[in-house]
Short mmCIF file of C-alpha atoms and ligand atoms in Angstrom, two decimals:
data_model
loop_
_atom_site.label_atom_id
_atom_site.label_comp_id
_atom_site.label_asym_id
_atom_site.label_seq_id
_atom_site.Cartn_x
_atom_site.Cartn_y
_atom_site.Cartn_z
CA MET T 1 77.43 127.32 74.67
CA ARG T 2 77.47 126.16 70.98
CA ALA T 3 77.83 122.74 69.36
CA GLU T 4 81.56 122.08 68.84
CA GLY T 5 83.84 119.73 66.97
CA PHE T 6 82.52 120.14 63.45
CA GLU T 7 85.19 121.07 60.94
CA THR T 8 83.07 120.68 57.79
CA VAL T 9 81.12 123.84 57.10
CA ARG T 10 77.41 123.62 56.23
CA ARG T 11 75.15 126.53 55.25
CA ILE T 12 71.91 126.27 57.18
CA LEU T 13 68.57 127.86 56.32
CA CYS T 14 66.17 128.10 59.31
CA VAL T 15 62.60 128.65 58.21
CA PHE T 16 59.71 129.41 60.54
CA PRO T 17 56.28 128.63 59.05
CA ARG T 18 53.34 131.04 58.83
CA TYR T 19 50.71 130.89 61.44
CA THR T 20 47.23 129.98 60.49
CA SER T 21 45.10 132.89 61.57
CA SER T 22 44.12 132.39 65.21
CA PHE T 23 42.74 134.29 68.16
CA GLY T 24 46.10 134.41 69.87
CA THR T 25 48.20 135.96 67.10
CA PHE T 26 46.48 139.37 67.03
CA GLU T 27 46.81 139.91 63.31
CA HIS T 28 43.80 142.29 63.21
CA ALA T 29 45.79 144.60 65.49
CA TYR T 30 48.83 144.89 63.14
CA ALA T 31 47.19 147.33 60.80
CA LEU T 32 46.90 149.81 63.67
CA THR T 33 50.61 149.70 64.46
CA ASP T 34 53.62 151.26 62.84
CA GLY T 35 54.60 148.17 60.88
CA VAL T 36 54.17 145.11 63.07
CA ARG T 37 53.73 142.05 60.88
CA ALA T 38 54.00 139.07 63.16
CA PHE T 39 53.36 137.94 66.69
CA MET T 40 56.62 136.80 68.39
CA PRO T 41 60.10 135.80 67.17
CA PRO T 42 60.29 131.98 67.40
CA GLN T 43 62.40 131.08 70.47
CA GLY T 44 63.11 127.44 69.50
CA LEU T 45 64.39 128.04 66.00
CA LEU T 46 66.51 131.05 67.08
CA LEU T 47 67.95 128.87 69.86
CA ILE T 48 68.93 126.23 67.31
CA ALA T 49 70.43 128.98 65.12
CA ALA T 50 72.53 130.15 68.08
CA TYR T 51 73.55 126.56 68.96
CA LEU T 52 74.80 125.65 65.44
CA PRO T 53 78.62 125.25 65.16
CA ALA T 54 80.16 128.75 65.09
CA ASN T 55 81.66 128.11 61.61
CA TRP T 56 78.31 127.24 60.04
CA PRO T 57 76.70 130.23 58.25
CA VAL T 58 73.03 130.54 59.03
CA ARG T 59 70.09 132.37 57.50
CA PHE T 60 66.79 132.80 59.33
CA VAL T 61 63.47 133.43 57.54
CA ASP T 62 60.16 133.90 59.40
CA GLU T 63 57.55 133.30 56.75
CA ASN T 64 55.10 135.41 58.72
CA LEU T 65 57.23 138.34 57.55
CA LYS T 66 58.39 137.14 54.12
CA PRO T 67 58.62 133.83 52.33
CA ALA T 68 61.93 132.01 51.94
CA THR T 69 63.08 132.71 48.38
CA LYS T 70 64.51 130.59 45.62
CA GLU T 71 67.79 132.33 46.33
CA ASP T 72 67.63 131.30 50.02
CA PHE T 73 67.11 127.64 49.08
CA GLU T 74 69.86 127.83 46.44
CA TRP T 75 72.23 129.23 49.06
CA ALA T 76 71.52 126.54 51.69
CA GLU T 77 72.94 123.07 52.10
CA ALA T 78 70.25 122.03 54.62
CA VAL T 79 66.96 123.43 55.93
CA MET T 80 65.70 123.42 59.53
CA VAL T 81 62.08 124.03 60.41
CA SER T 82 60.16 124.19 63.67
CA GLY T 83 56.58 124.85 64.65
CA MET T 84 53.34 123.97 66.44
CA HIS T 85 50.38 121.76 65.40
CA ILE T 86 48.56 124.80 64.01
CA GLN T 87 51.40 125.34 61.52
CA ARG T 88 51.36 121.73 60.26
CA ASN T 89 50.32 122.41 56.65
CA GLN T 90 52.78 125.27 56.37
CA MET T 91 55.64 123.12 57.73
CA ASN T 92 54.92 120.41 55.21
CA ASP T 93 54.81 123.10 52.47
CA ILE T 94 58.33 124.35 53.40
CA CYS T 95 59.50 120.76 53.23
CA ARG T 96 58.08 120.43 49.78
CA ARG T 97 59.74 123.63 48.55
CA ALA T 98 63.14 122.58 50.01
CA HIS T 99 62.84 119.16 48.38
CA ALA T 100 62.27 120.89 45.05
CA HIS T 101 65.89 122.07 45.51
CA ASP T 102 67.00 118.61 46.61
CA LEU T 103 67.87 119.81 50.15
CA PRO T 104 67.65 117.74 53.30
CA VAL T 105 65.03 119.12 55.71
CA ALA T 106 65.08 118.60 59.47
CA LEU T 107 62.01 119.32 61.62
CA GLY T 108 62.08 120.03 65.35
CA GLY T 109 59.84 121.72 67.88
CA PRO T 110 56.66 120.94 69.84
CA SER T 111 54.48 119.53 67.04
CA VAL T 112 56.89 116.88 65.78
CA SER T 113 57.92 116.04 69.33
CA ALA T 114 54.36 115.12 70.12
CA CYS T 115 53.28 113.73 66.75
CA PRO T 116 56.25 112.49 64.60
CA ASP T 117 53.84 110.64 62.38
CA TYR T 118 52.27 113.93 61.10
CA TYR T 119 55.48 114.51 59.16
CA PRO T 120 56.38 111.58 56.91
CA SER T 121 58.06 113.66 54.18
CA PHE T 122 60.79 115.31 56.25
CA ASP T 123 64.24 113.80 56.01
CA TYR T 124 65.15 114.20 59.70
CA LEU T 125 62.80 114.46 62.64
CA HIS T 126 64.23 115.91 65.82
CA VAL T 127 62.05 114.74 68.69
CA GLY T 128 62.46 116.41 72.07
CA GLU T 129 64.58 119.23 73.30
CA LEU T 130 68.09 120.47 72.60
CA GLY T 131 70.47 117.62 73.36
CA ASP T 132 72.14 114.50 71.96
CA ALA T 133 69.67 114.31 69.06
CA THR T 134 70.72 117.83 68.03
CA HIS T 135 74.39 116.82 68.02
CA GLU T 136 73.59 113.67 66.06
CA LEU T 137 71.71 115.80 63.47
CA PHE T 138 74.68 118.17 63.07
CA ARG T 139 77.06 115.18 62.82
CA ARG T 140 75.01 113.57 60.01
CA LEU T 141 74.70 116.88 58.13
CA ALA T 142 78.42 117.51 58.48
CA GLU T 143 79.22 114.04 57.20
CA ASP T 144 76.83 114.06 54.30
CA PRO T 145 74.49 116.89 53.21
CA SER T 146 72.53 114.89 50.71
CA ARG T 147 69.02 113.61 51.52
CA PRO T 148 68.99 110.31 53.36
CA SER T 149 67.33 107.40 51.55
CA GLU T 150 64.68 107.12 54.27
CA GLN T 151 63.45 109.27 57.17
CA VAL T 152 65.78 109.43 60.18
CA VAL T 153 64.14 110.02 63.56
CA LEU T 154 66.48 111.40 66.23
CA THR T 155 65.16 111.54 69.77
CA THR T 156 66.84 113.48 72.57
CA LYS T 157 67.59 111.39 75.59
CA ASP T 158 70.31 113.52 77.11
CA ARG T 159 69.14 117.12 77.20
CA VAL T 160 71.45 120.13 77.31
CA ALA T 161 70.96 121.87 80.66
CA MET T 162 69.01 125.16 80.21
CA SER T 163 71.81 126.86 82.15
CA GLU T 164 74.04 125.97 79.18
CA PHE T 165 71.66 127.33 76.50
CA PRO T 166 73.12 130.07 74.33
CA ILE T 167 71.17 133.31 73.95
CA PRO T 168 68.74 132.77 71.01
CA ALA T 169 70.04 134.42 67.86
CA TYR T 170 67.73 137.40 68.18
CA GLU T 171 70.10 139.37 65.94
CA LEU T 172 68.86 137.35 62.94
CA ALA T 173 65.27 138.37 63.53
CA ASP T 174 63.68 141.59 62.38
CA THR T 175 62.63 142.33 65.97
CA HIS T 176 60.81 145.60 65.36
CA LYS T 177 58.30 143.81 63.13
CA TYR T 178 56.98 141.72 66.04
CA LEU T 179 54.19 142.62 68.39
CA LEU T 180 55.99 141.07 71.36
CA ALA T 181 59.44 139.72 72.15
CA SER T 182 59.68 136.43 73.92
CA ILE T 183 62.05 134.98 76.50
CA GLN T 184 62.19 131.68 78.41
CA TYR T 185 63.37 131.19 81.92
CA SER T 186 61.94 127.76 82.72
CA SER T 187 60.44 124.73 81.00
CA GLY T 188 57.93 122.27 82.38
CA CYS T 189 55.14 122.41 84.96
CA PRO T 190 54.51 120.43 88.14
CA TYR T 191 50.76 120.08 87.56
CA GLN T 192 48.95 117.47 85.43
CA CYS T 193 45.90 119.11 83.96
CA GLU T 194 44.15 116.42 81.91
CA PHE T 195 44.15 118.18 78.59
CA CYS T 196 47.69 119.61 78.68
CA ASP T 197 50.72 118.18 76.94
CA ILE T 198 53.35 120.29 78.77
CA PRO T 199 54.16 117.74 81.57
CA GLY T 200 54.34 114.91 79.06
CA LEU T 201 56.60 116.84 76.68
CA TYR T 202 58.76 118.92 79.05
CA GLY T 203 58.44 117.28 82.43
CA ARG T 204 57.01 118.11 85.85
CA ASN T 205 60.14 119.40 87.43
CA PRO T 206 60.80 122.70 85.76
CA ARG T 207 64.26 123.12 84.34
CA LEU T 208 65.81 126.58 84.58
CA LYS T 209 68.16 129.11 83.15
CA THR T 210 70.03 131.32 85.56
CA PRO T 211 68.83 134.90 86.36
CA GLN T 212 72.19 136.09 84.86
CA GLN T 213 71.27 134.37 81.51
CA ILE T 214 67.92 136.17 81.52
CA VAL T 215 69.46 139.54 82.19
CA ALA T 216 71.97 138.94 79.38
CA GLU T 217 69.12 137.94 77.05
CA LEU T 218 67.13 141.03 77.96
CA ASP T 219 70.19 143.16 77.24
CA LYS T 220 70.59 141.46 73.85
CA LEU T 221 66.91 141.93 73.10
CA ARG T 222 67.30 145.63 73.80
CA GLU T 223 70.39 145.81 71.52
CA CYS T 224 68.33 144.19 68.84
CA GLY T 225 65.56 146.80 69.16
CA ILE T 226 62.83 144.83 71.02
CA PRO T 227 59.23 145.82 70.96
CA ASP T 228 57.83 147.39 74.19
CA THR T 229 56.70 144.13 75.74
CA VAL T 230 58.68 140.97 76.57
CA TYR T 231 56.61 137.80 77.14
CA PHE T 232 57.99 135.02 79.35
CA VAL T 233 56.88 131.96 77.43
CA ASP T 234 57.55 129.65 80.40
CA ASP T 235 54.82 127.03 80.73
CA ASN T 236 54.12 128.27 84.23
CA PHE T 237 56.23 131.22 85.56
CA ILE T 238 55.63 129.96 89.16
CA GLY T 239 56.16 126.25 88.36
CA ASN T 240 59.10 126.61 90.66
CA ARG T 241 58.18 129.45 93.03
CA LYS T 242 61.62 129.70 94.55
CA ALA T 243 63.17 130.11 91.14
CA ALA T 244 60.66 132.88 90.33
CA LEU T 245 61.56 134.64 93.57
CA ASP T 246 65.26 134.31 92.75
CA LEU T 247 64.77 135.87 89.30
CA LEU T 248 62.49 138.77 90.20
CA PRO T 249 65.04 140.98 92.01
CA HIS T 250 67.28 140.73 88.93
CA LEU T 251 64.43 141.90 86.72
CA VAL T 252 63.74 144.79 89.04
CA GLU T 253 67.41 145.82 88.91
CA TRP T 254 67.40 145.48 85.11
CA GLN T 255 64.31 147.71 84.81
CA LYS T 256 65.94 150.32 87.05
CA ARG T 257 69.11 150.18 84.98
CA THR T 258 67.34 150.47 81.64
CA GLY T 259 64.68 153.06 82.68
CA TYR T 260 61.58 150.93 82.85
CA VAL T 261 60.93 151.15 79.14
CA THR T 262 59.97 147.47 78.81
CA ARG T 263 56.74 145.84 80.00
CA LEU T 264 56.82 142.25 81.06
CA ALA T 265 54.21 139.52 80.72
CA CYS T 266 54.04 135.79 81.54
CA GLU T 267 51.89 132.70 81.93
CA ALA T 268 51.21 131.39 85.41
CA THR T 269 48.65 129.42 87.37
CA LEU T 270 45.93 131.36 89.10
CA ASN T 271 47.13 130.30 92.48
CA ILE T 272 49.78 133.03 92.07
CA ALA T 273 47.07 135.13 93.73
CA LYS T 274 48.03 133.41 97.02
CA ARG T 275 51.62 134.65 96.70
CA PRO T 276 51.74 138.30 97.58
CA GLU T 277 55.56 138.14 97.91
CA ILE T 278 55.78 137.19 94.23
CA LEU T 279 53.09 139.62 93.03
CA GLU T 280 54.74 142.52 94.86
CA LYS T 281 58.05 141.87 93.16
CA MET T 282 56.32 141.36 89.78
CA LYS T 283 54.65 144.76 90.20
CA GLU T 284 58.05 146.25 90.95
CA ALA T 285 59.51 144.60 87.84
CA LEU T 286 56.68 146.05 85.70
CA PHE T 287 54.85 142.86 84.82
CA VAL T 288 51.67 144.11 83.24
CA THR T 289 49.89 140.95 82.11
CA ILE T 290 49.54 137.39 83.35
CA PHE T 291 47.95 134.70 81.17
CA CYS T 292 46.10 132.29 83.51
CA GLY T 293 44.51 129.13 82.28
CA ILE T 294 41.27 129.60 84.17
CA GLU T 295 39.60 127.15 81.75
CA THR T 296 36.17 127.25 83.36
CA PRO T 297 34.44 128.92 86.28
CA ASP T 298 32.75 125.59 87.11
CA PRO T 299 34.41 123.93 90.20
CA ASP T 300 33.17 120.47 89.18
CA ALA T 301 34.78 120.84 85.75
CA LEU T 302 38.05 122.03 87.33
CA LYS T 303 38.07 118.99 89.58
CA ALA T 304 37.32 116.64 86.67
CA MET T 305 40.23 118.03 84.59
CA HIS T 306 42.62 117.87 87.62
CA LYS T 307 42.98 121.61 87.83
CA ASP T 308 41.98 121.93 91.45
CA HIS T 309 44.82 124.37 92.03
CA ASN T 310 42.64 127.00 90.30
CA MET T 311 40.38 126.77 93.33
CA MET T 312 42.92 127.62 95.92
CA VAL T 313 41.35 131.00 95.97
CA PRO T 314 37.83 131.79 94.71
CA ILE T 315 38.45 132.59 91.02
CA LEU T 316 37.00 136.10 90.94
CA GLU T 317 38.89 137.00 94.05
CA GLY T 318 42.10 135.65 92.52
CA VAL T 319 41.61 137.80 89.38
CA GLN T 320 40.94 140.88 91.52
CA THR T 321 44.02 140.25 93.63
CA ILE T 322 46.20 140.04 90.52
CA ASN T 323 44.57 143.25 89.16
CA SER T 324 45.35 145.02 92.43
CA TYR T 325 49.06 144.60 91.66
CA GLY T 326 48.58 146.44 88.34
CA MET T 327 48.50 143.22 86.22
CA GLU T 328 45.71 142.47 83.74
CA VAL T 329 44.65 138.82 83.63
CA VAL T 330 44.27 137.15 80.27
CA SER T 331 42.32 133.93 80.53
CA GLY T 332 42.16 130.66 78.72
CA ILE T 333 38.67 129.13 78.59
CA ILE T 334 37.63 125.71 77.32
CA MET T 335 34.18 124.67 76.13
CA GLY T 336 33.06 121.20 75.21
CA LEU T 337 34.13 119.66 78.52
CA ASP T 338 32.38 116.50 79.72
CA THR T 339 30.98 118.48 82.62
CA ASP T 340 29.35 121.10 80.31
CA LYS T 341 25.62 121.46 80.63
CA PRO T 342 23.03 123.48 78.68
CA GLY T 343 23.68 126.44 81.10
CA THR T 344 27.53 126.45 80.59
CA ALA T 345 27.59 129.32 78.12
CA ASP T 346 25.42 131.50 80.39
CA ALA T 347 27.67 130.77 83.35
CA LEU T 348 30.70 131.68 81.24
CA ILE T 349 29.10 134.92 80.00
CA ASP T 350 28.34 135.82 83.58
CA PHE T 351 31.95 135.08 84.58
CA VAL T 352 33.29 137.28 81.75
CA GLU T 353 31.17 140.17 82.94
CA LYS T 354 31.99 139.76 86.61
CA SER T 355 35.72 139.10 86.19
CA ARG T 356 36.06 142.12 83.81
CA ILE T 357 38.76 140.27 81.99
CA PRO T 358 38.94 141.82 78.52
CA LEU T 359 40.84 139.07 76.72
CA LEU T 360 39.77 135.46 76.98
CA THR T 361 40.84 132.80 74.55
CA ILE T 362 37.68 130.72 74.34
CA ASN T 363 38.47 127.37 72.67
CA LEU T 364 36.68 124.14 72.04
CA LEU T 365 38.27 121.20 73.84
CA GLN T 366 40.85 119.44 71.66
CA ALA T 367 42.59 116.22 72.72
CA LEU T 368 46.33 116.53 72.18
CA PRO T 369 48.60 113.46 71.89
CA LYS T 370 50.67 112.77 74.95
CA THR T 371 47.95 113.92 77.36
CA PRO T 372 45.85 111.95 79.88
CA LEU T 373 42.78 113.28 78.09
CA TRP T 374 43.90 111.65 74.84
CA ASP T 375 44.46 108.35 76.62
CA ARG T 376 41.03 108.46 78.40
CA LEU T 377 39.09 109.35 75.28
CA GLU T 378 40.92 106.72 73.24
CA LYS T 379 39.83 104.11 75.84
CA GLU T 380 36.29 105.38 75.75
CA GLY T 381 36.24 105.35 71.93
CA ARG T 382 35.61 109.11 71.86
CA LEU T 383 38.54 110.24 69.80
CA ILE T 384 37.56 111.29 66.31
CA LYS T 385 40.31 110.13 64.08
CA ASP T 386 39.54 112.34 61.09
CA GLU T 387 37.73 115.42 62.27
CA VAL T 388 38.77 117.27 59.12
CA ALA T 389 36.79 114.87 56.95
CA GLU T 390 33.86 115.26 59.34
CA GLY T 391 34.11 119.11 59.13
CA ARG T 392 34.57 119.43 62.90
CA ASP T 393 36.69 121.83 64.86
CA SER T 394 37.59 119.27 67.52
CA ASN T 395 38.71 115.66 67.63
CA VAL T 396 36.69 115.03 70.81
CA ASP T 397 33.29 113.31 70.66
CA PHE T 398 31.54 115.67 73.15
CA LEU T 399 28.97 114.34 75.52
CA MET T 400 26.67 117.14 74.37
CA PRO T 401 25.65 117.24 70.71
CA TYR T 402 28.42 118.83 68.62
CA ASP T 403 26.19 121.52 67.06
CA GLU T 404 24.99 122.57 70.49
CA VAL T 405 28.57 122.98 71.77
CA VAL T 406 29.57 124.99 68.72
CA SER T 407 26.56 127.26 68.93
CA ALA T 408 27.16 127.85 72.68
CA TRP T 409 30.77 128.74 71.77
CA LYS T 410 29.60 131.15 69.10
CA ARG T 411 27.13 132.78 71.46
CA ALA T 412 29.80 133.17 74.15
CA MET T 413 32.17 134.76 71.64
CA ALA T 414 29.55 137.10 70.30
CA ILE T 415 28.53 138.34 73.70
CA ALA T 416 32.01 138.54 75.21
CA TYR T 417 33.29 140.56 72.26
CA GLU T 418 30.35 142.78 71.65
CA PRO T 419 32.16 146.14 71.35
CA ALA T 420 30.38 148.01 74.18
CA ALA T 421 30.82 145.07 76.61
CA LEU T 422 34.50 144.68 75.70
CA TYR T 423 35.26 148.40 75.99
CA ALA T 424 33.47 148.46 79.38
CA ARG T 425 35.92 145.83 80.58
CA TYR T 426 38.88 147.79 79.19
CA GLN T 427 37.51 150.90 80.86
CA TYR T 428 37.66 149.07 84.20
CA GLN T 429 41.18 147.88 83.55
CA CYS T 430 42.34 151.38 82.73
CA ASP T 431 40.68 152.96 85.77
CA TYR T 432 41.48 150.28 88.24
CA THR T 433 44.20 147.74 87.19
CA TYR T 434 46.52 149.96 85.12
CA ALA T 435 46.22 152.70 87.75
CA GLN T 436 47.84 150.35 90.29
CA ARG T 437 51.11 150.09 88.31
CA ILE T 438 54.23 151.60 89.76
CA LYS T 439 54.78 155.16 88.61
CA VAL T 440 58.10 155.61 86.94
CA PRO T 441 59.50 158.84 85.40
CA VAL T 442 59.30 158.84 81.62
CA ALA T 443 62.71 157.59 80.42
CA ASP T 444 64.67 159.89 78.02
CA GLU T 445 64.55 156.99 75.56
CA LEU T 446 60.78 157.35 75.32
CA LYS T 447 60.96 161.07 74.62
CA THR T 448 62.96 160.68 71.42
CA TRP T 449 61.42 161.74 68.12
CA PRO T 450 61.31 158.18 66.61
CA ASN T 451 59.35 157.04 69.63
CA ILE T 452 56.95 159.97 69.59
CA ARG T 453 56.51 159.49 65.84
CA ARG T 454 55.68 155.85 66.41
CA ALA T 455 52.98 156.72 68.94
CA LEU T 456 51.59 159.36 66.51
CA ILE T 457 51.42 156.84 63.66
CA MET T 458 49.55 154.36 65.88
CA LEU T 459 47.14 157.08 67.04
CA ARG T 460 46.52 158.14 63.43
CA ASN T 461 45.86 154.52 62.36
CA ILE T 462 43.54 153.97 65.32
CA PHE T 463 41.57 157.17 64.83
CA TRP T 464 41.24 156.63 61.10
CA LYS T 465 40.67 152.90 60.90
CA VAL T 466 38.54 152.52 64.00
CA GLY T 467 37.25 156.05 64.76
CA VAL T 468 36.36 157.01 61.17
CA LEU T 469 36.08 153.85 59.07
CA GLY T 470 35.17 151.43 61.85
CA ASN T 471 31.68 150.13 62.56
CA TYR T 472 31.73 150.57 66.35
CA LYS T 473 32.74 154.21 66.26
CA ARG T 474 30.44 155.49 69.03
CA VAL T 475 31.73 152.96 71.54
CA PHE T 476 35.29 153.68 70.56
CA TRP T 477 35.04 157.46 70.82
CA LYS T 478 33.35 157.30 74.21
CA PHE T 479 36.33 155.31 75.51
CA ALA T 480 38.96 157.25 73.55
CA LEU T 481 37.81 160.71 74.62
CA GLY T 482 37.86 159.59 78.27
CA ARG T 483 41.45 158.37 77.90
CA LEU T 484 42.49 161.57 76.06
CA ARG T 485 40.99 163.68 78.84
CA LYS T 486 43.09 161.82 81.35
CA GLY T 487 46.21 162.01 79.16
CA ASP T 488 46.34 158.20 79.10
CA ILE T 489 47.72 157.65 75.60
CA GLU T 490 49.28 154.27 76.55
CA GLY T 491 45.95 152.94 77.83
CA LEU T 492 44.22 154.24 74.72
CA ILE T 493 46.62 152.70 72.20
CA GLY T 494 47.03 149.40 74.04
CA SER T 495 43.31 148.82 74.60
CA ALA T 496 42.11 149.98 71.15
CA MET T 497 44.63 147.84 69.30
CA ILE T 498 43.77 144.57 71.14
CA ALA T 499 40.06 145.34 71.28
CA HIS T 500 40.01 145.76 67.51
CA HIS T 501 41.57 142.32 67.02
CA LEU T 502 39.16 140.71 69.44
CA ILE T 503 36.09 142.32 67.87
CA GLU T 504 37.13 141.49 64.33
CA PHE T 505 38.19 137.92 65.20
CA ALA T 506 35.02 137.23 67.16
CA ARG T 507 32.89 138.41 64.19
CA ALA T 508 34.81 136.11 61.94
CA ALA T 509 34.41 133.26 64.40
CA THR T 510 30.68 133.65 64.91
CA SER T 511 30.12 133.73 61.18
CA GLY T 512 32.02 130.43 60.78
CA ARG T 513 35.13 131.96 59.19
CA GLN T 514 37.42 130.81 62.01
CA ASN T 515 38.10 127.58 63.89
CA ALA T 516 36.53 127.13 67.27
CA SER T 517 39.81 125.83 68.58
CA ASN T 518 43.30 127.28 68.40
CA TYR T 519 44.50 123.65 68.44
CA SER T 520 42.20 122.44 65.69
CA ILE T 521 43.99 120.60 62.91
CA ARG T 522 41.15 121.54 60.62
CA LEU T 523 43.54 124.03 59.12
CA ARG T 524 42.40 126.90 57.03
CA GLU T 525 44.27 129.01 54.58
CA ALA T 526 46.83 131.07 56.58
CA ALA T 527 45.34 134.54 56.81
CA VAL T 528 48.52 136.30 57.91
CA PRO T 529 49.92 137.65 54.68
CA ALA T 530 53.60 137.25 53.97
CA GLU T 531 55.06 140.05 51.85
S1 LIG M 1 49.02 124.33 85.02
FE1 LIG M 1 49.07 124.97 82.87
S2 LIG M 1 51.10 124.25 82.04
FE2 LIG M 1 50.67 123.18 83.99
S3 LIG M 1 49.75 121.24 83.40
FE3 LIG M 1 48.09 122.67 83.85
S4 LIG M 1 47.59 123.65 81.87
FE4 LIG M 1 49.55 122.62 81.65
#
């Protein structure tokens, strides 16, 4: 479905801002690939691009790949931008450049929906999801493409049903330059973890696309030359368990039809470990990774943050269960909680070792607007209004001294991502988790020369940049030779690429060159170079 009823034609430039370097964008891995330059194509902006009236020409620029040019701005009649808090500076910069060409600029997406007051210079703010505000924006632009005299805030009250969403305009994106492709089946989450803004922004009753839409999107992603892995960016893949069970057989069928050349990944709550009927189907559909917000191994802390559902099975047992279906767990971890004690970092380090989870995003607690945490801290007078000025990586006035929390975070990062410890965890994943995956015959598509060439380029980069020039060569070669002896090229490439990012990022973090929170608004210079 597209917006209809607009006879006036407008040329729209959609610009996605650069990411500030962060743990979760994997930029240190890009140099080991065959040309990956960015993390994931932006779902939201490509959805808007697909929803624009059919007669409106659209250009899409992801500034993680290349900056929007003078010629792009000269071509356009209006500019649309979207992004997350971490891209705030870059969004404002796009607005400034568009205004230099006297263009109206509209901003939508999660950051402005939560914090419209971060963006005073934009002409239009689109708050909320695709819906009546989107139509109103198009109507105003169709009527008059000049900049309004003052900012116009349009808030969606009546949302377009997800089952009516068009397929995002993936054809506009340079898909092969991304590490992962993304897709969205549902939006919203039934839980109410204290720190999380998802229920406030997207609701507690997940809204859904149909399985047929997802299959059509996957087909389109394939046509557009998707990378090997498609990530379901749903807030919680099992937010509606019945819907997940409805979708999975379609994914299995799709994999069979297309030769199992695509790996799937998603985000879900850890209590998925209690659902063997879902895990079995996910294994069959070749899900290889689940991001679980474990947050902390401390049961008191989980209770305090209203994340009791993480304790429906003992955490380590839950991780092992997921691994036994061939899926690696990636874990979110938060430090700086009110329940933290002097021994918290040690308990976390012990958990990392025992869980054998290679990739954990370890963040300092950050209070996001539209969360119960924000409201509580505001009442308690513990929200730091200008953490940037105070040189802090969090807007929370921790109960423990700030310096102690940051040094505990640095210690946890340094120990978790010490090369030998990290590679030992990957070794376990290769030997145990990955070995549980379904065995599928190698598809003809994977035996083509371009595909073999791609793998050879990645191996060359890994051997040269890590095995020869790297500074953890011995650890690397011990792992790599073991993989080569077993003929496990996929395990070698996948592990080495991500491990390299984690090791490099952790070194930058522990030396103070990175934020201690992916959500911190203490923004640093974007480290992901645009061409
Ligand atoms: S389970 Fe995840 S998505 Fe849902 S409220 Fe908690 S943190 Fe947010």
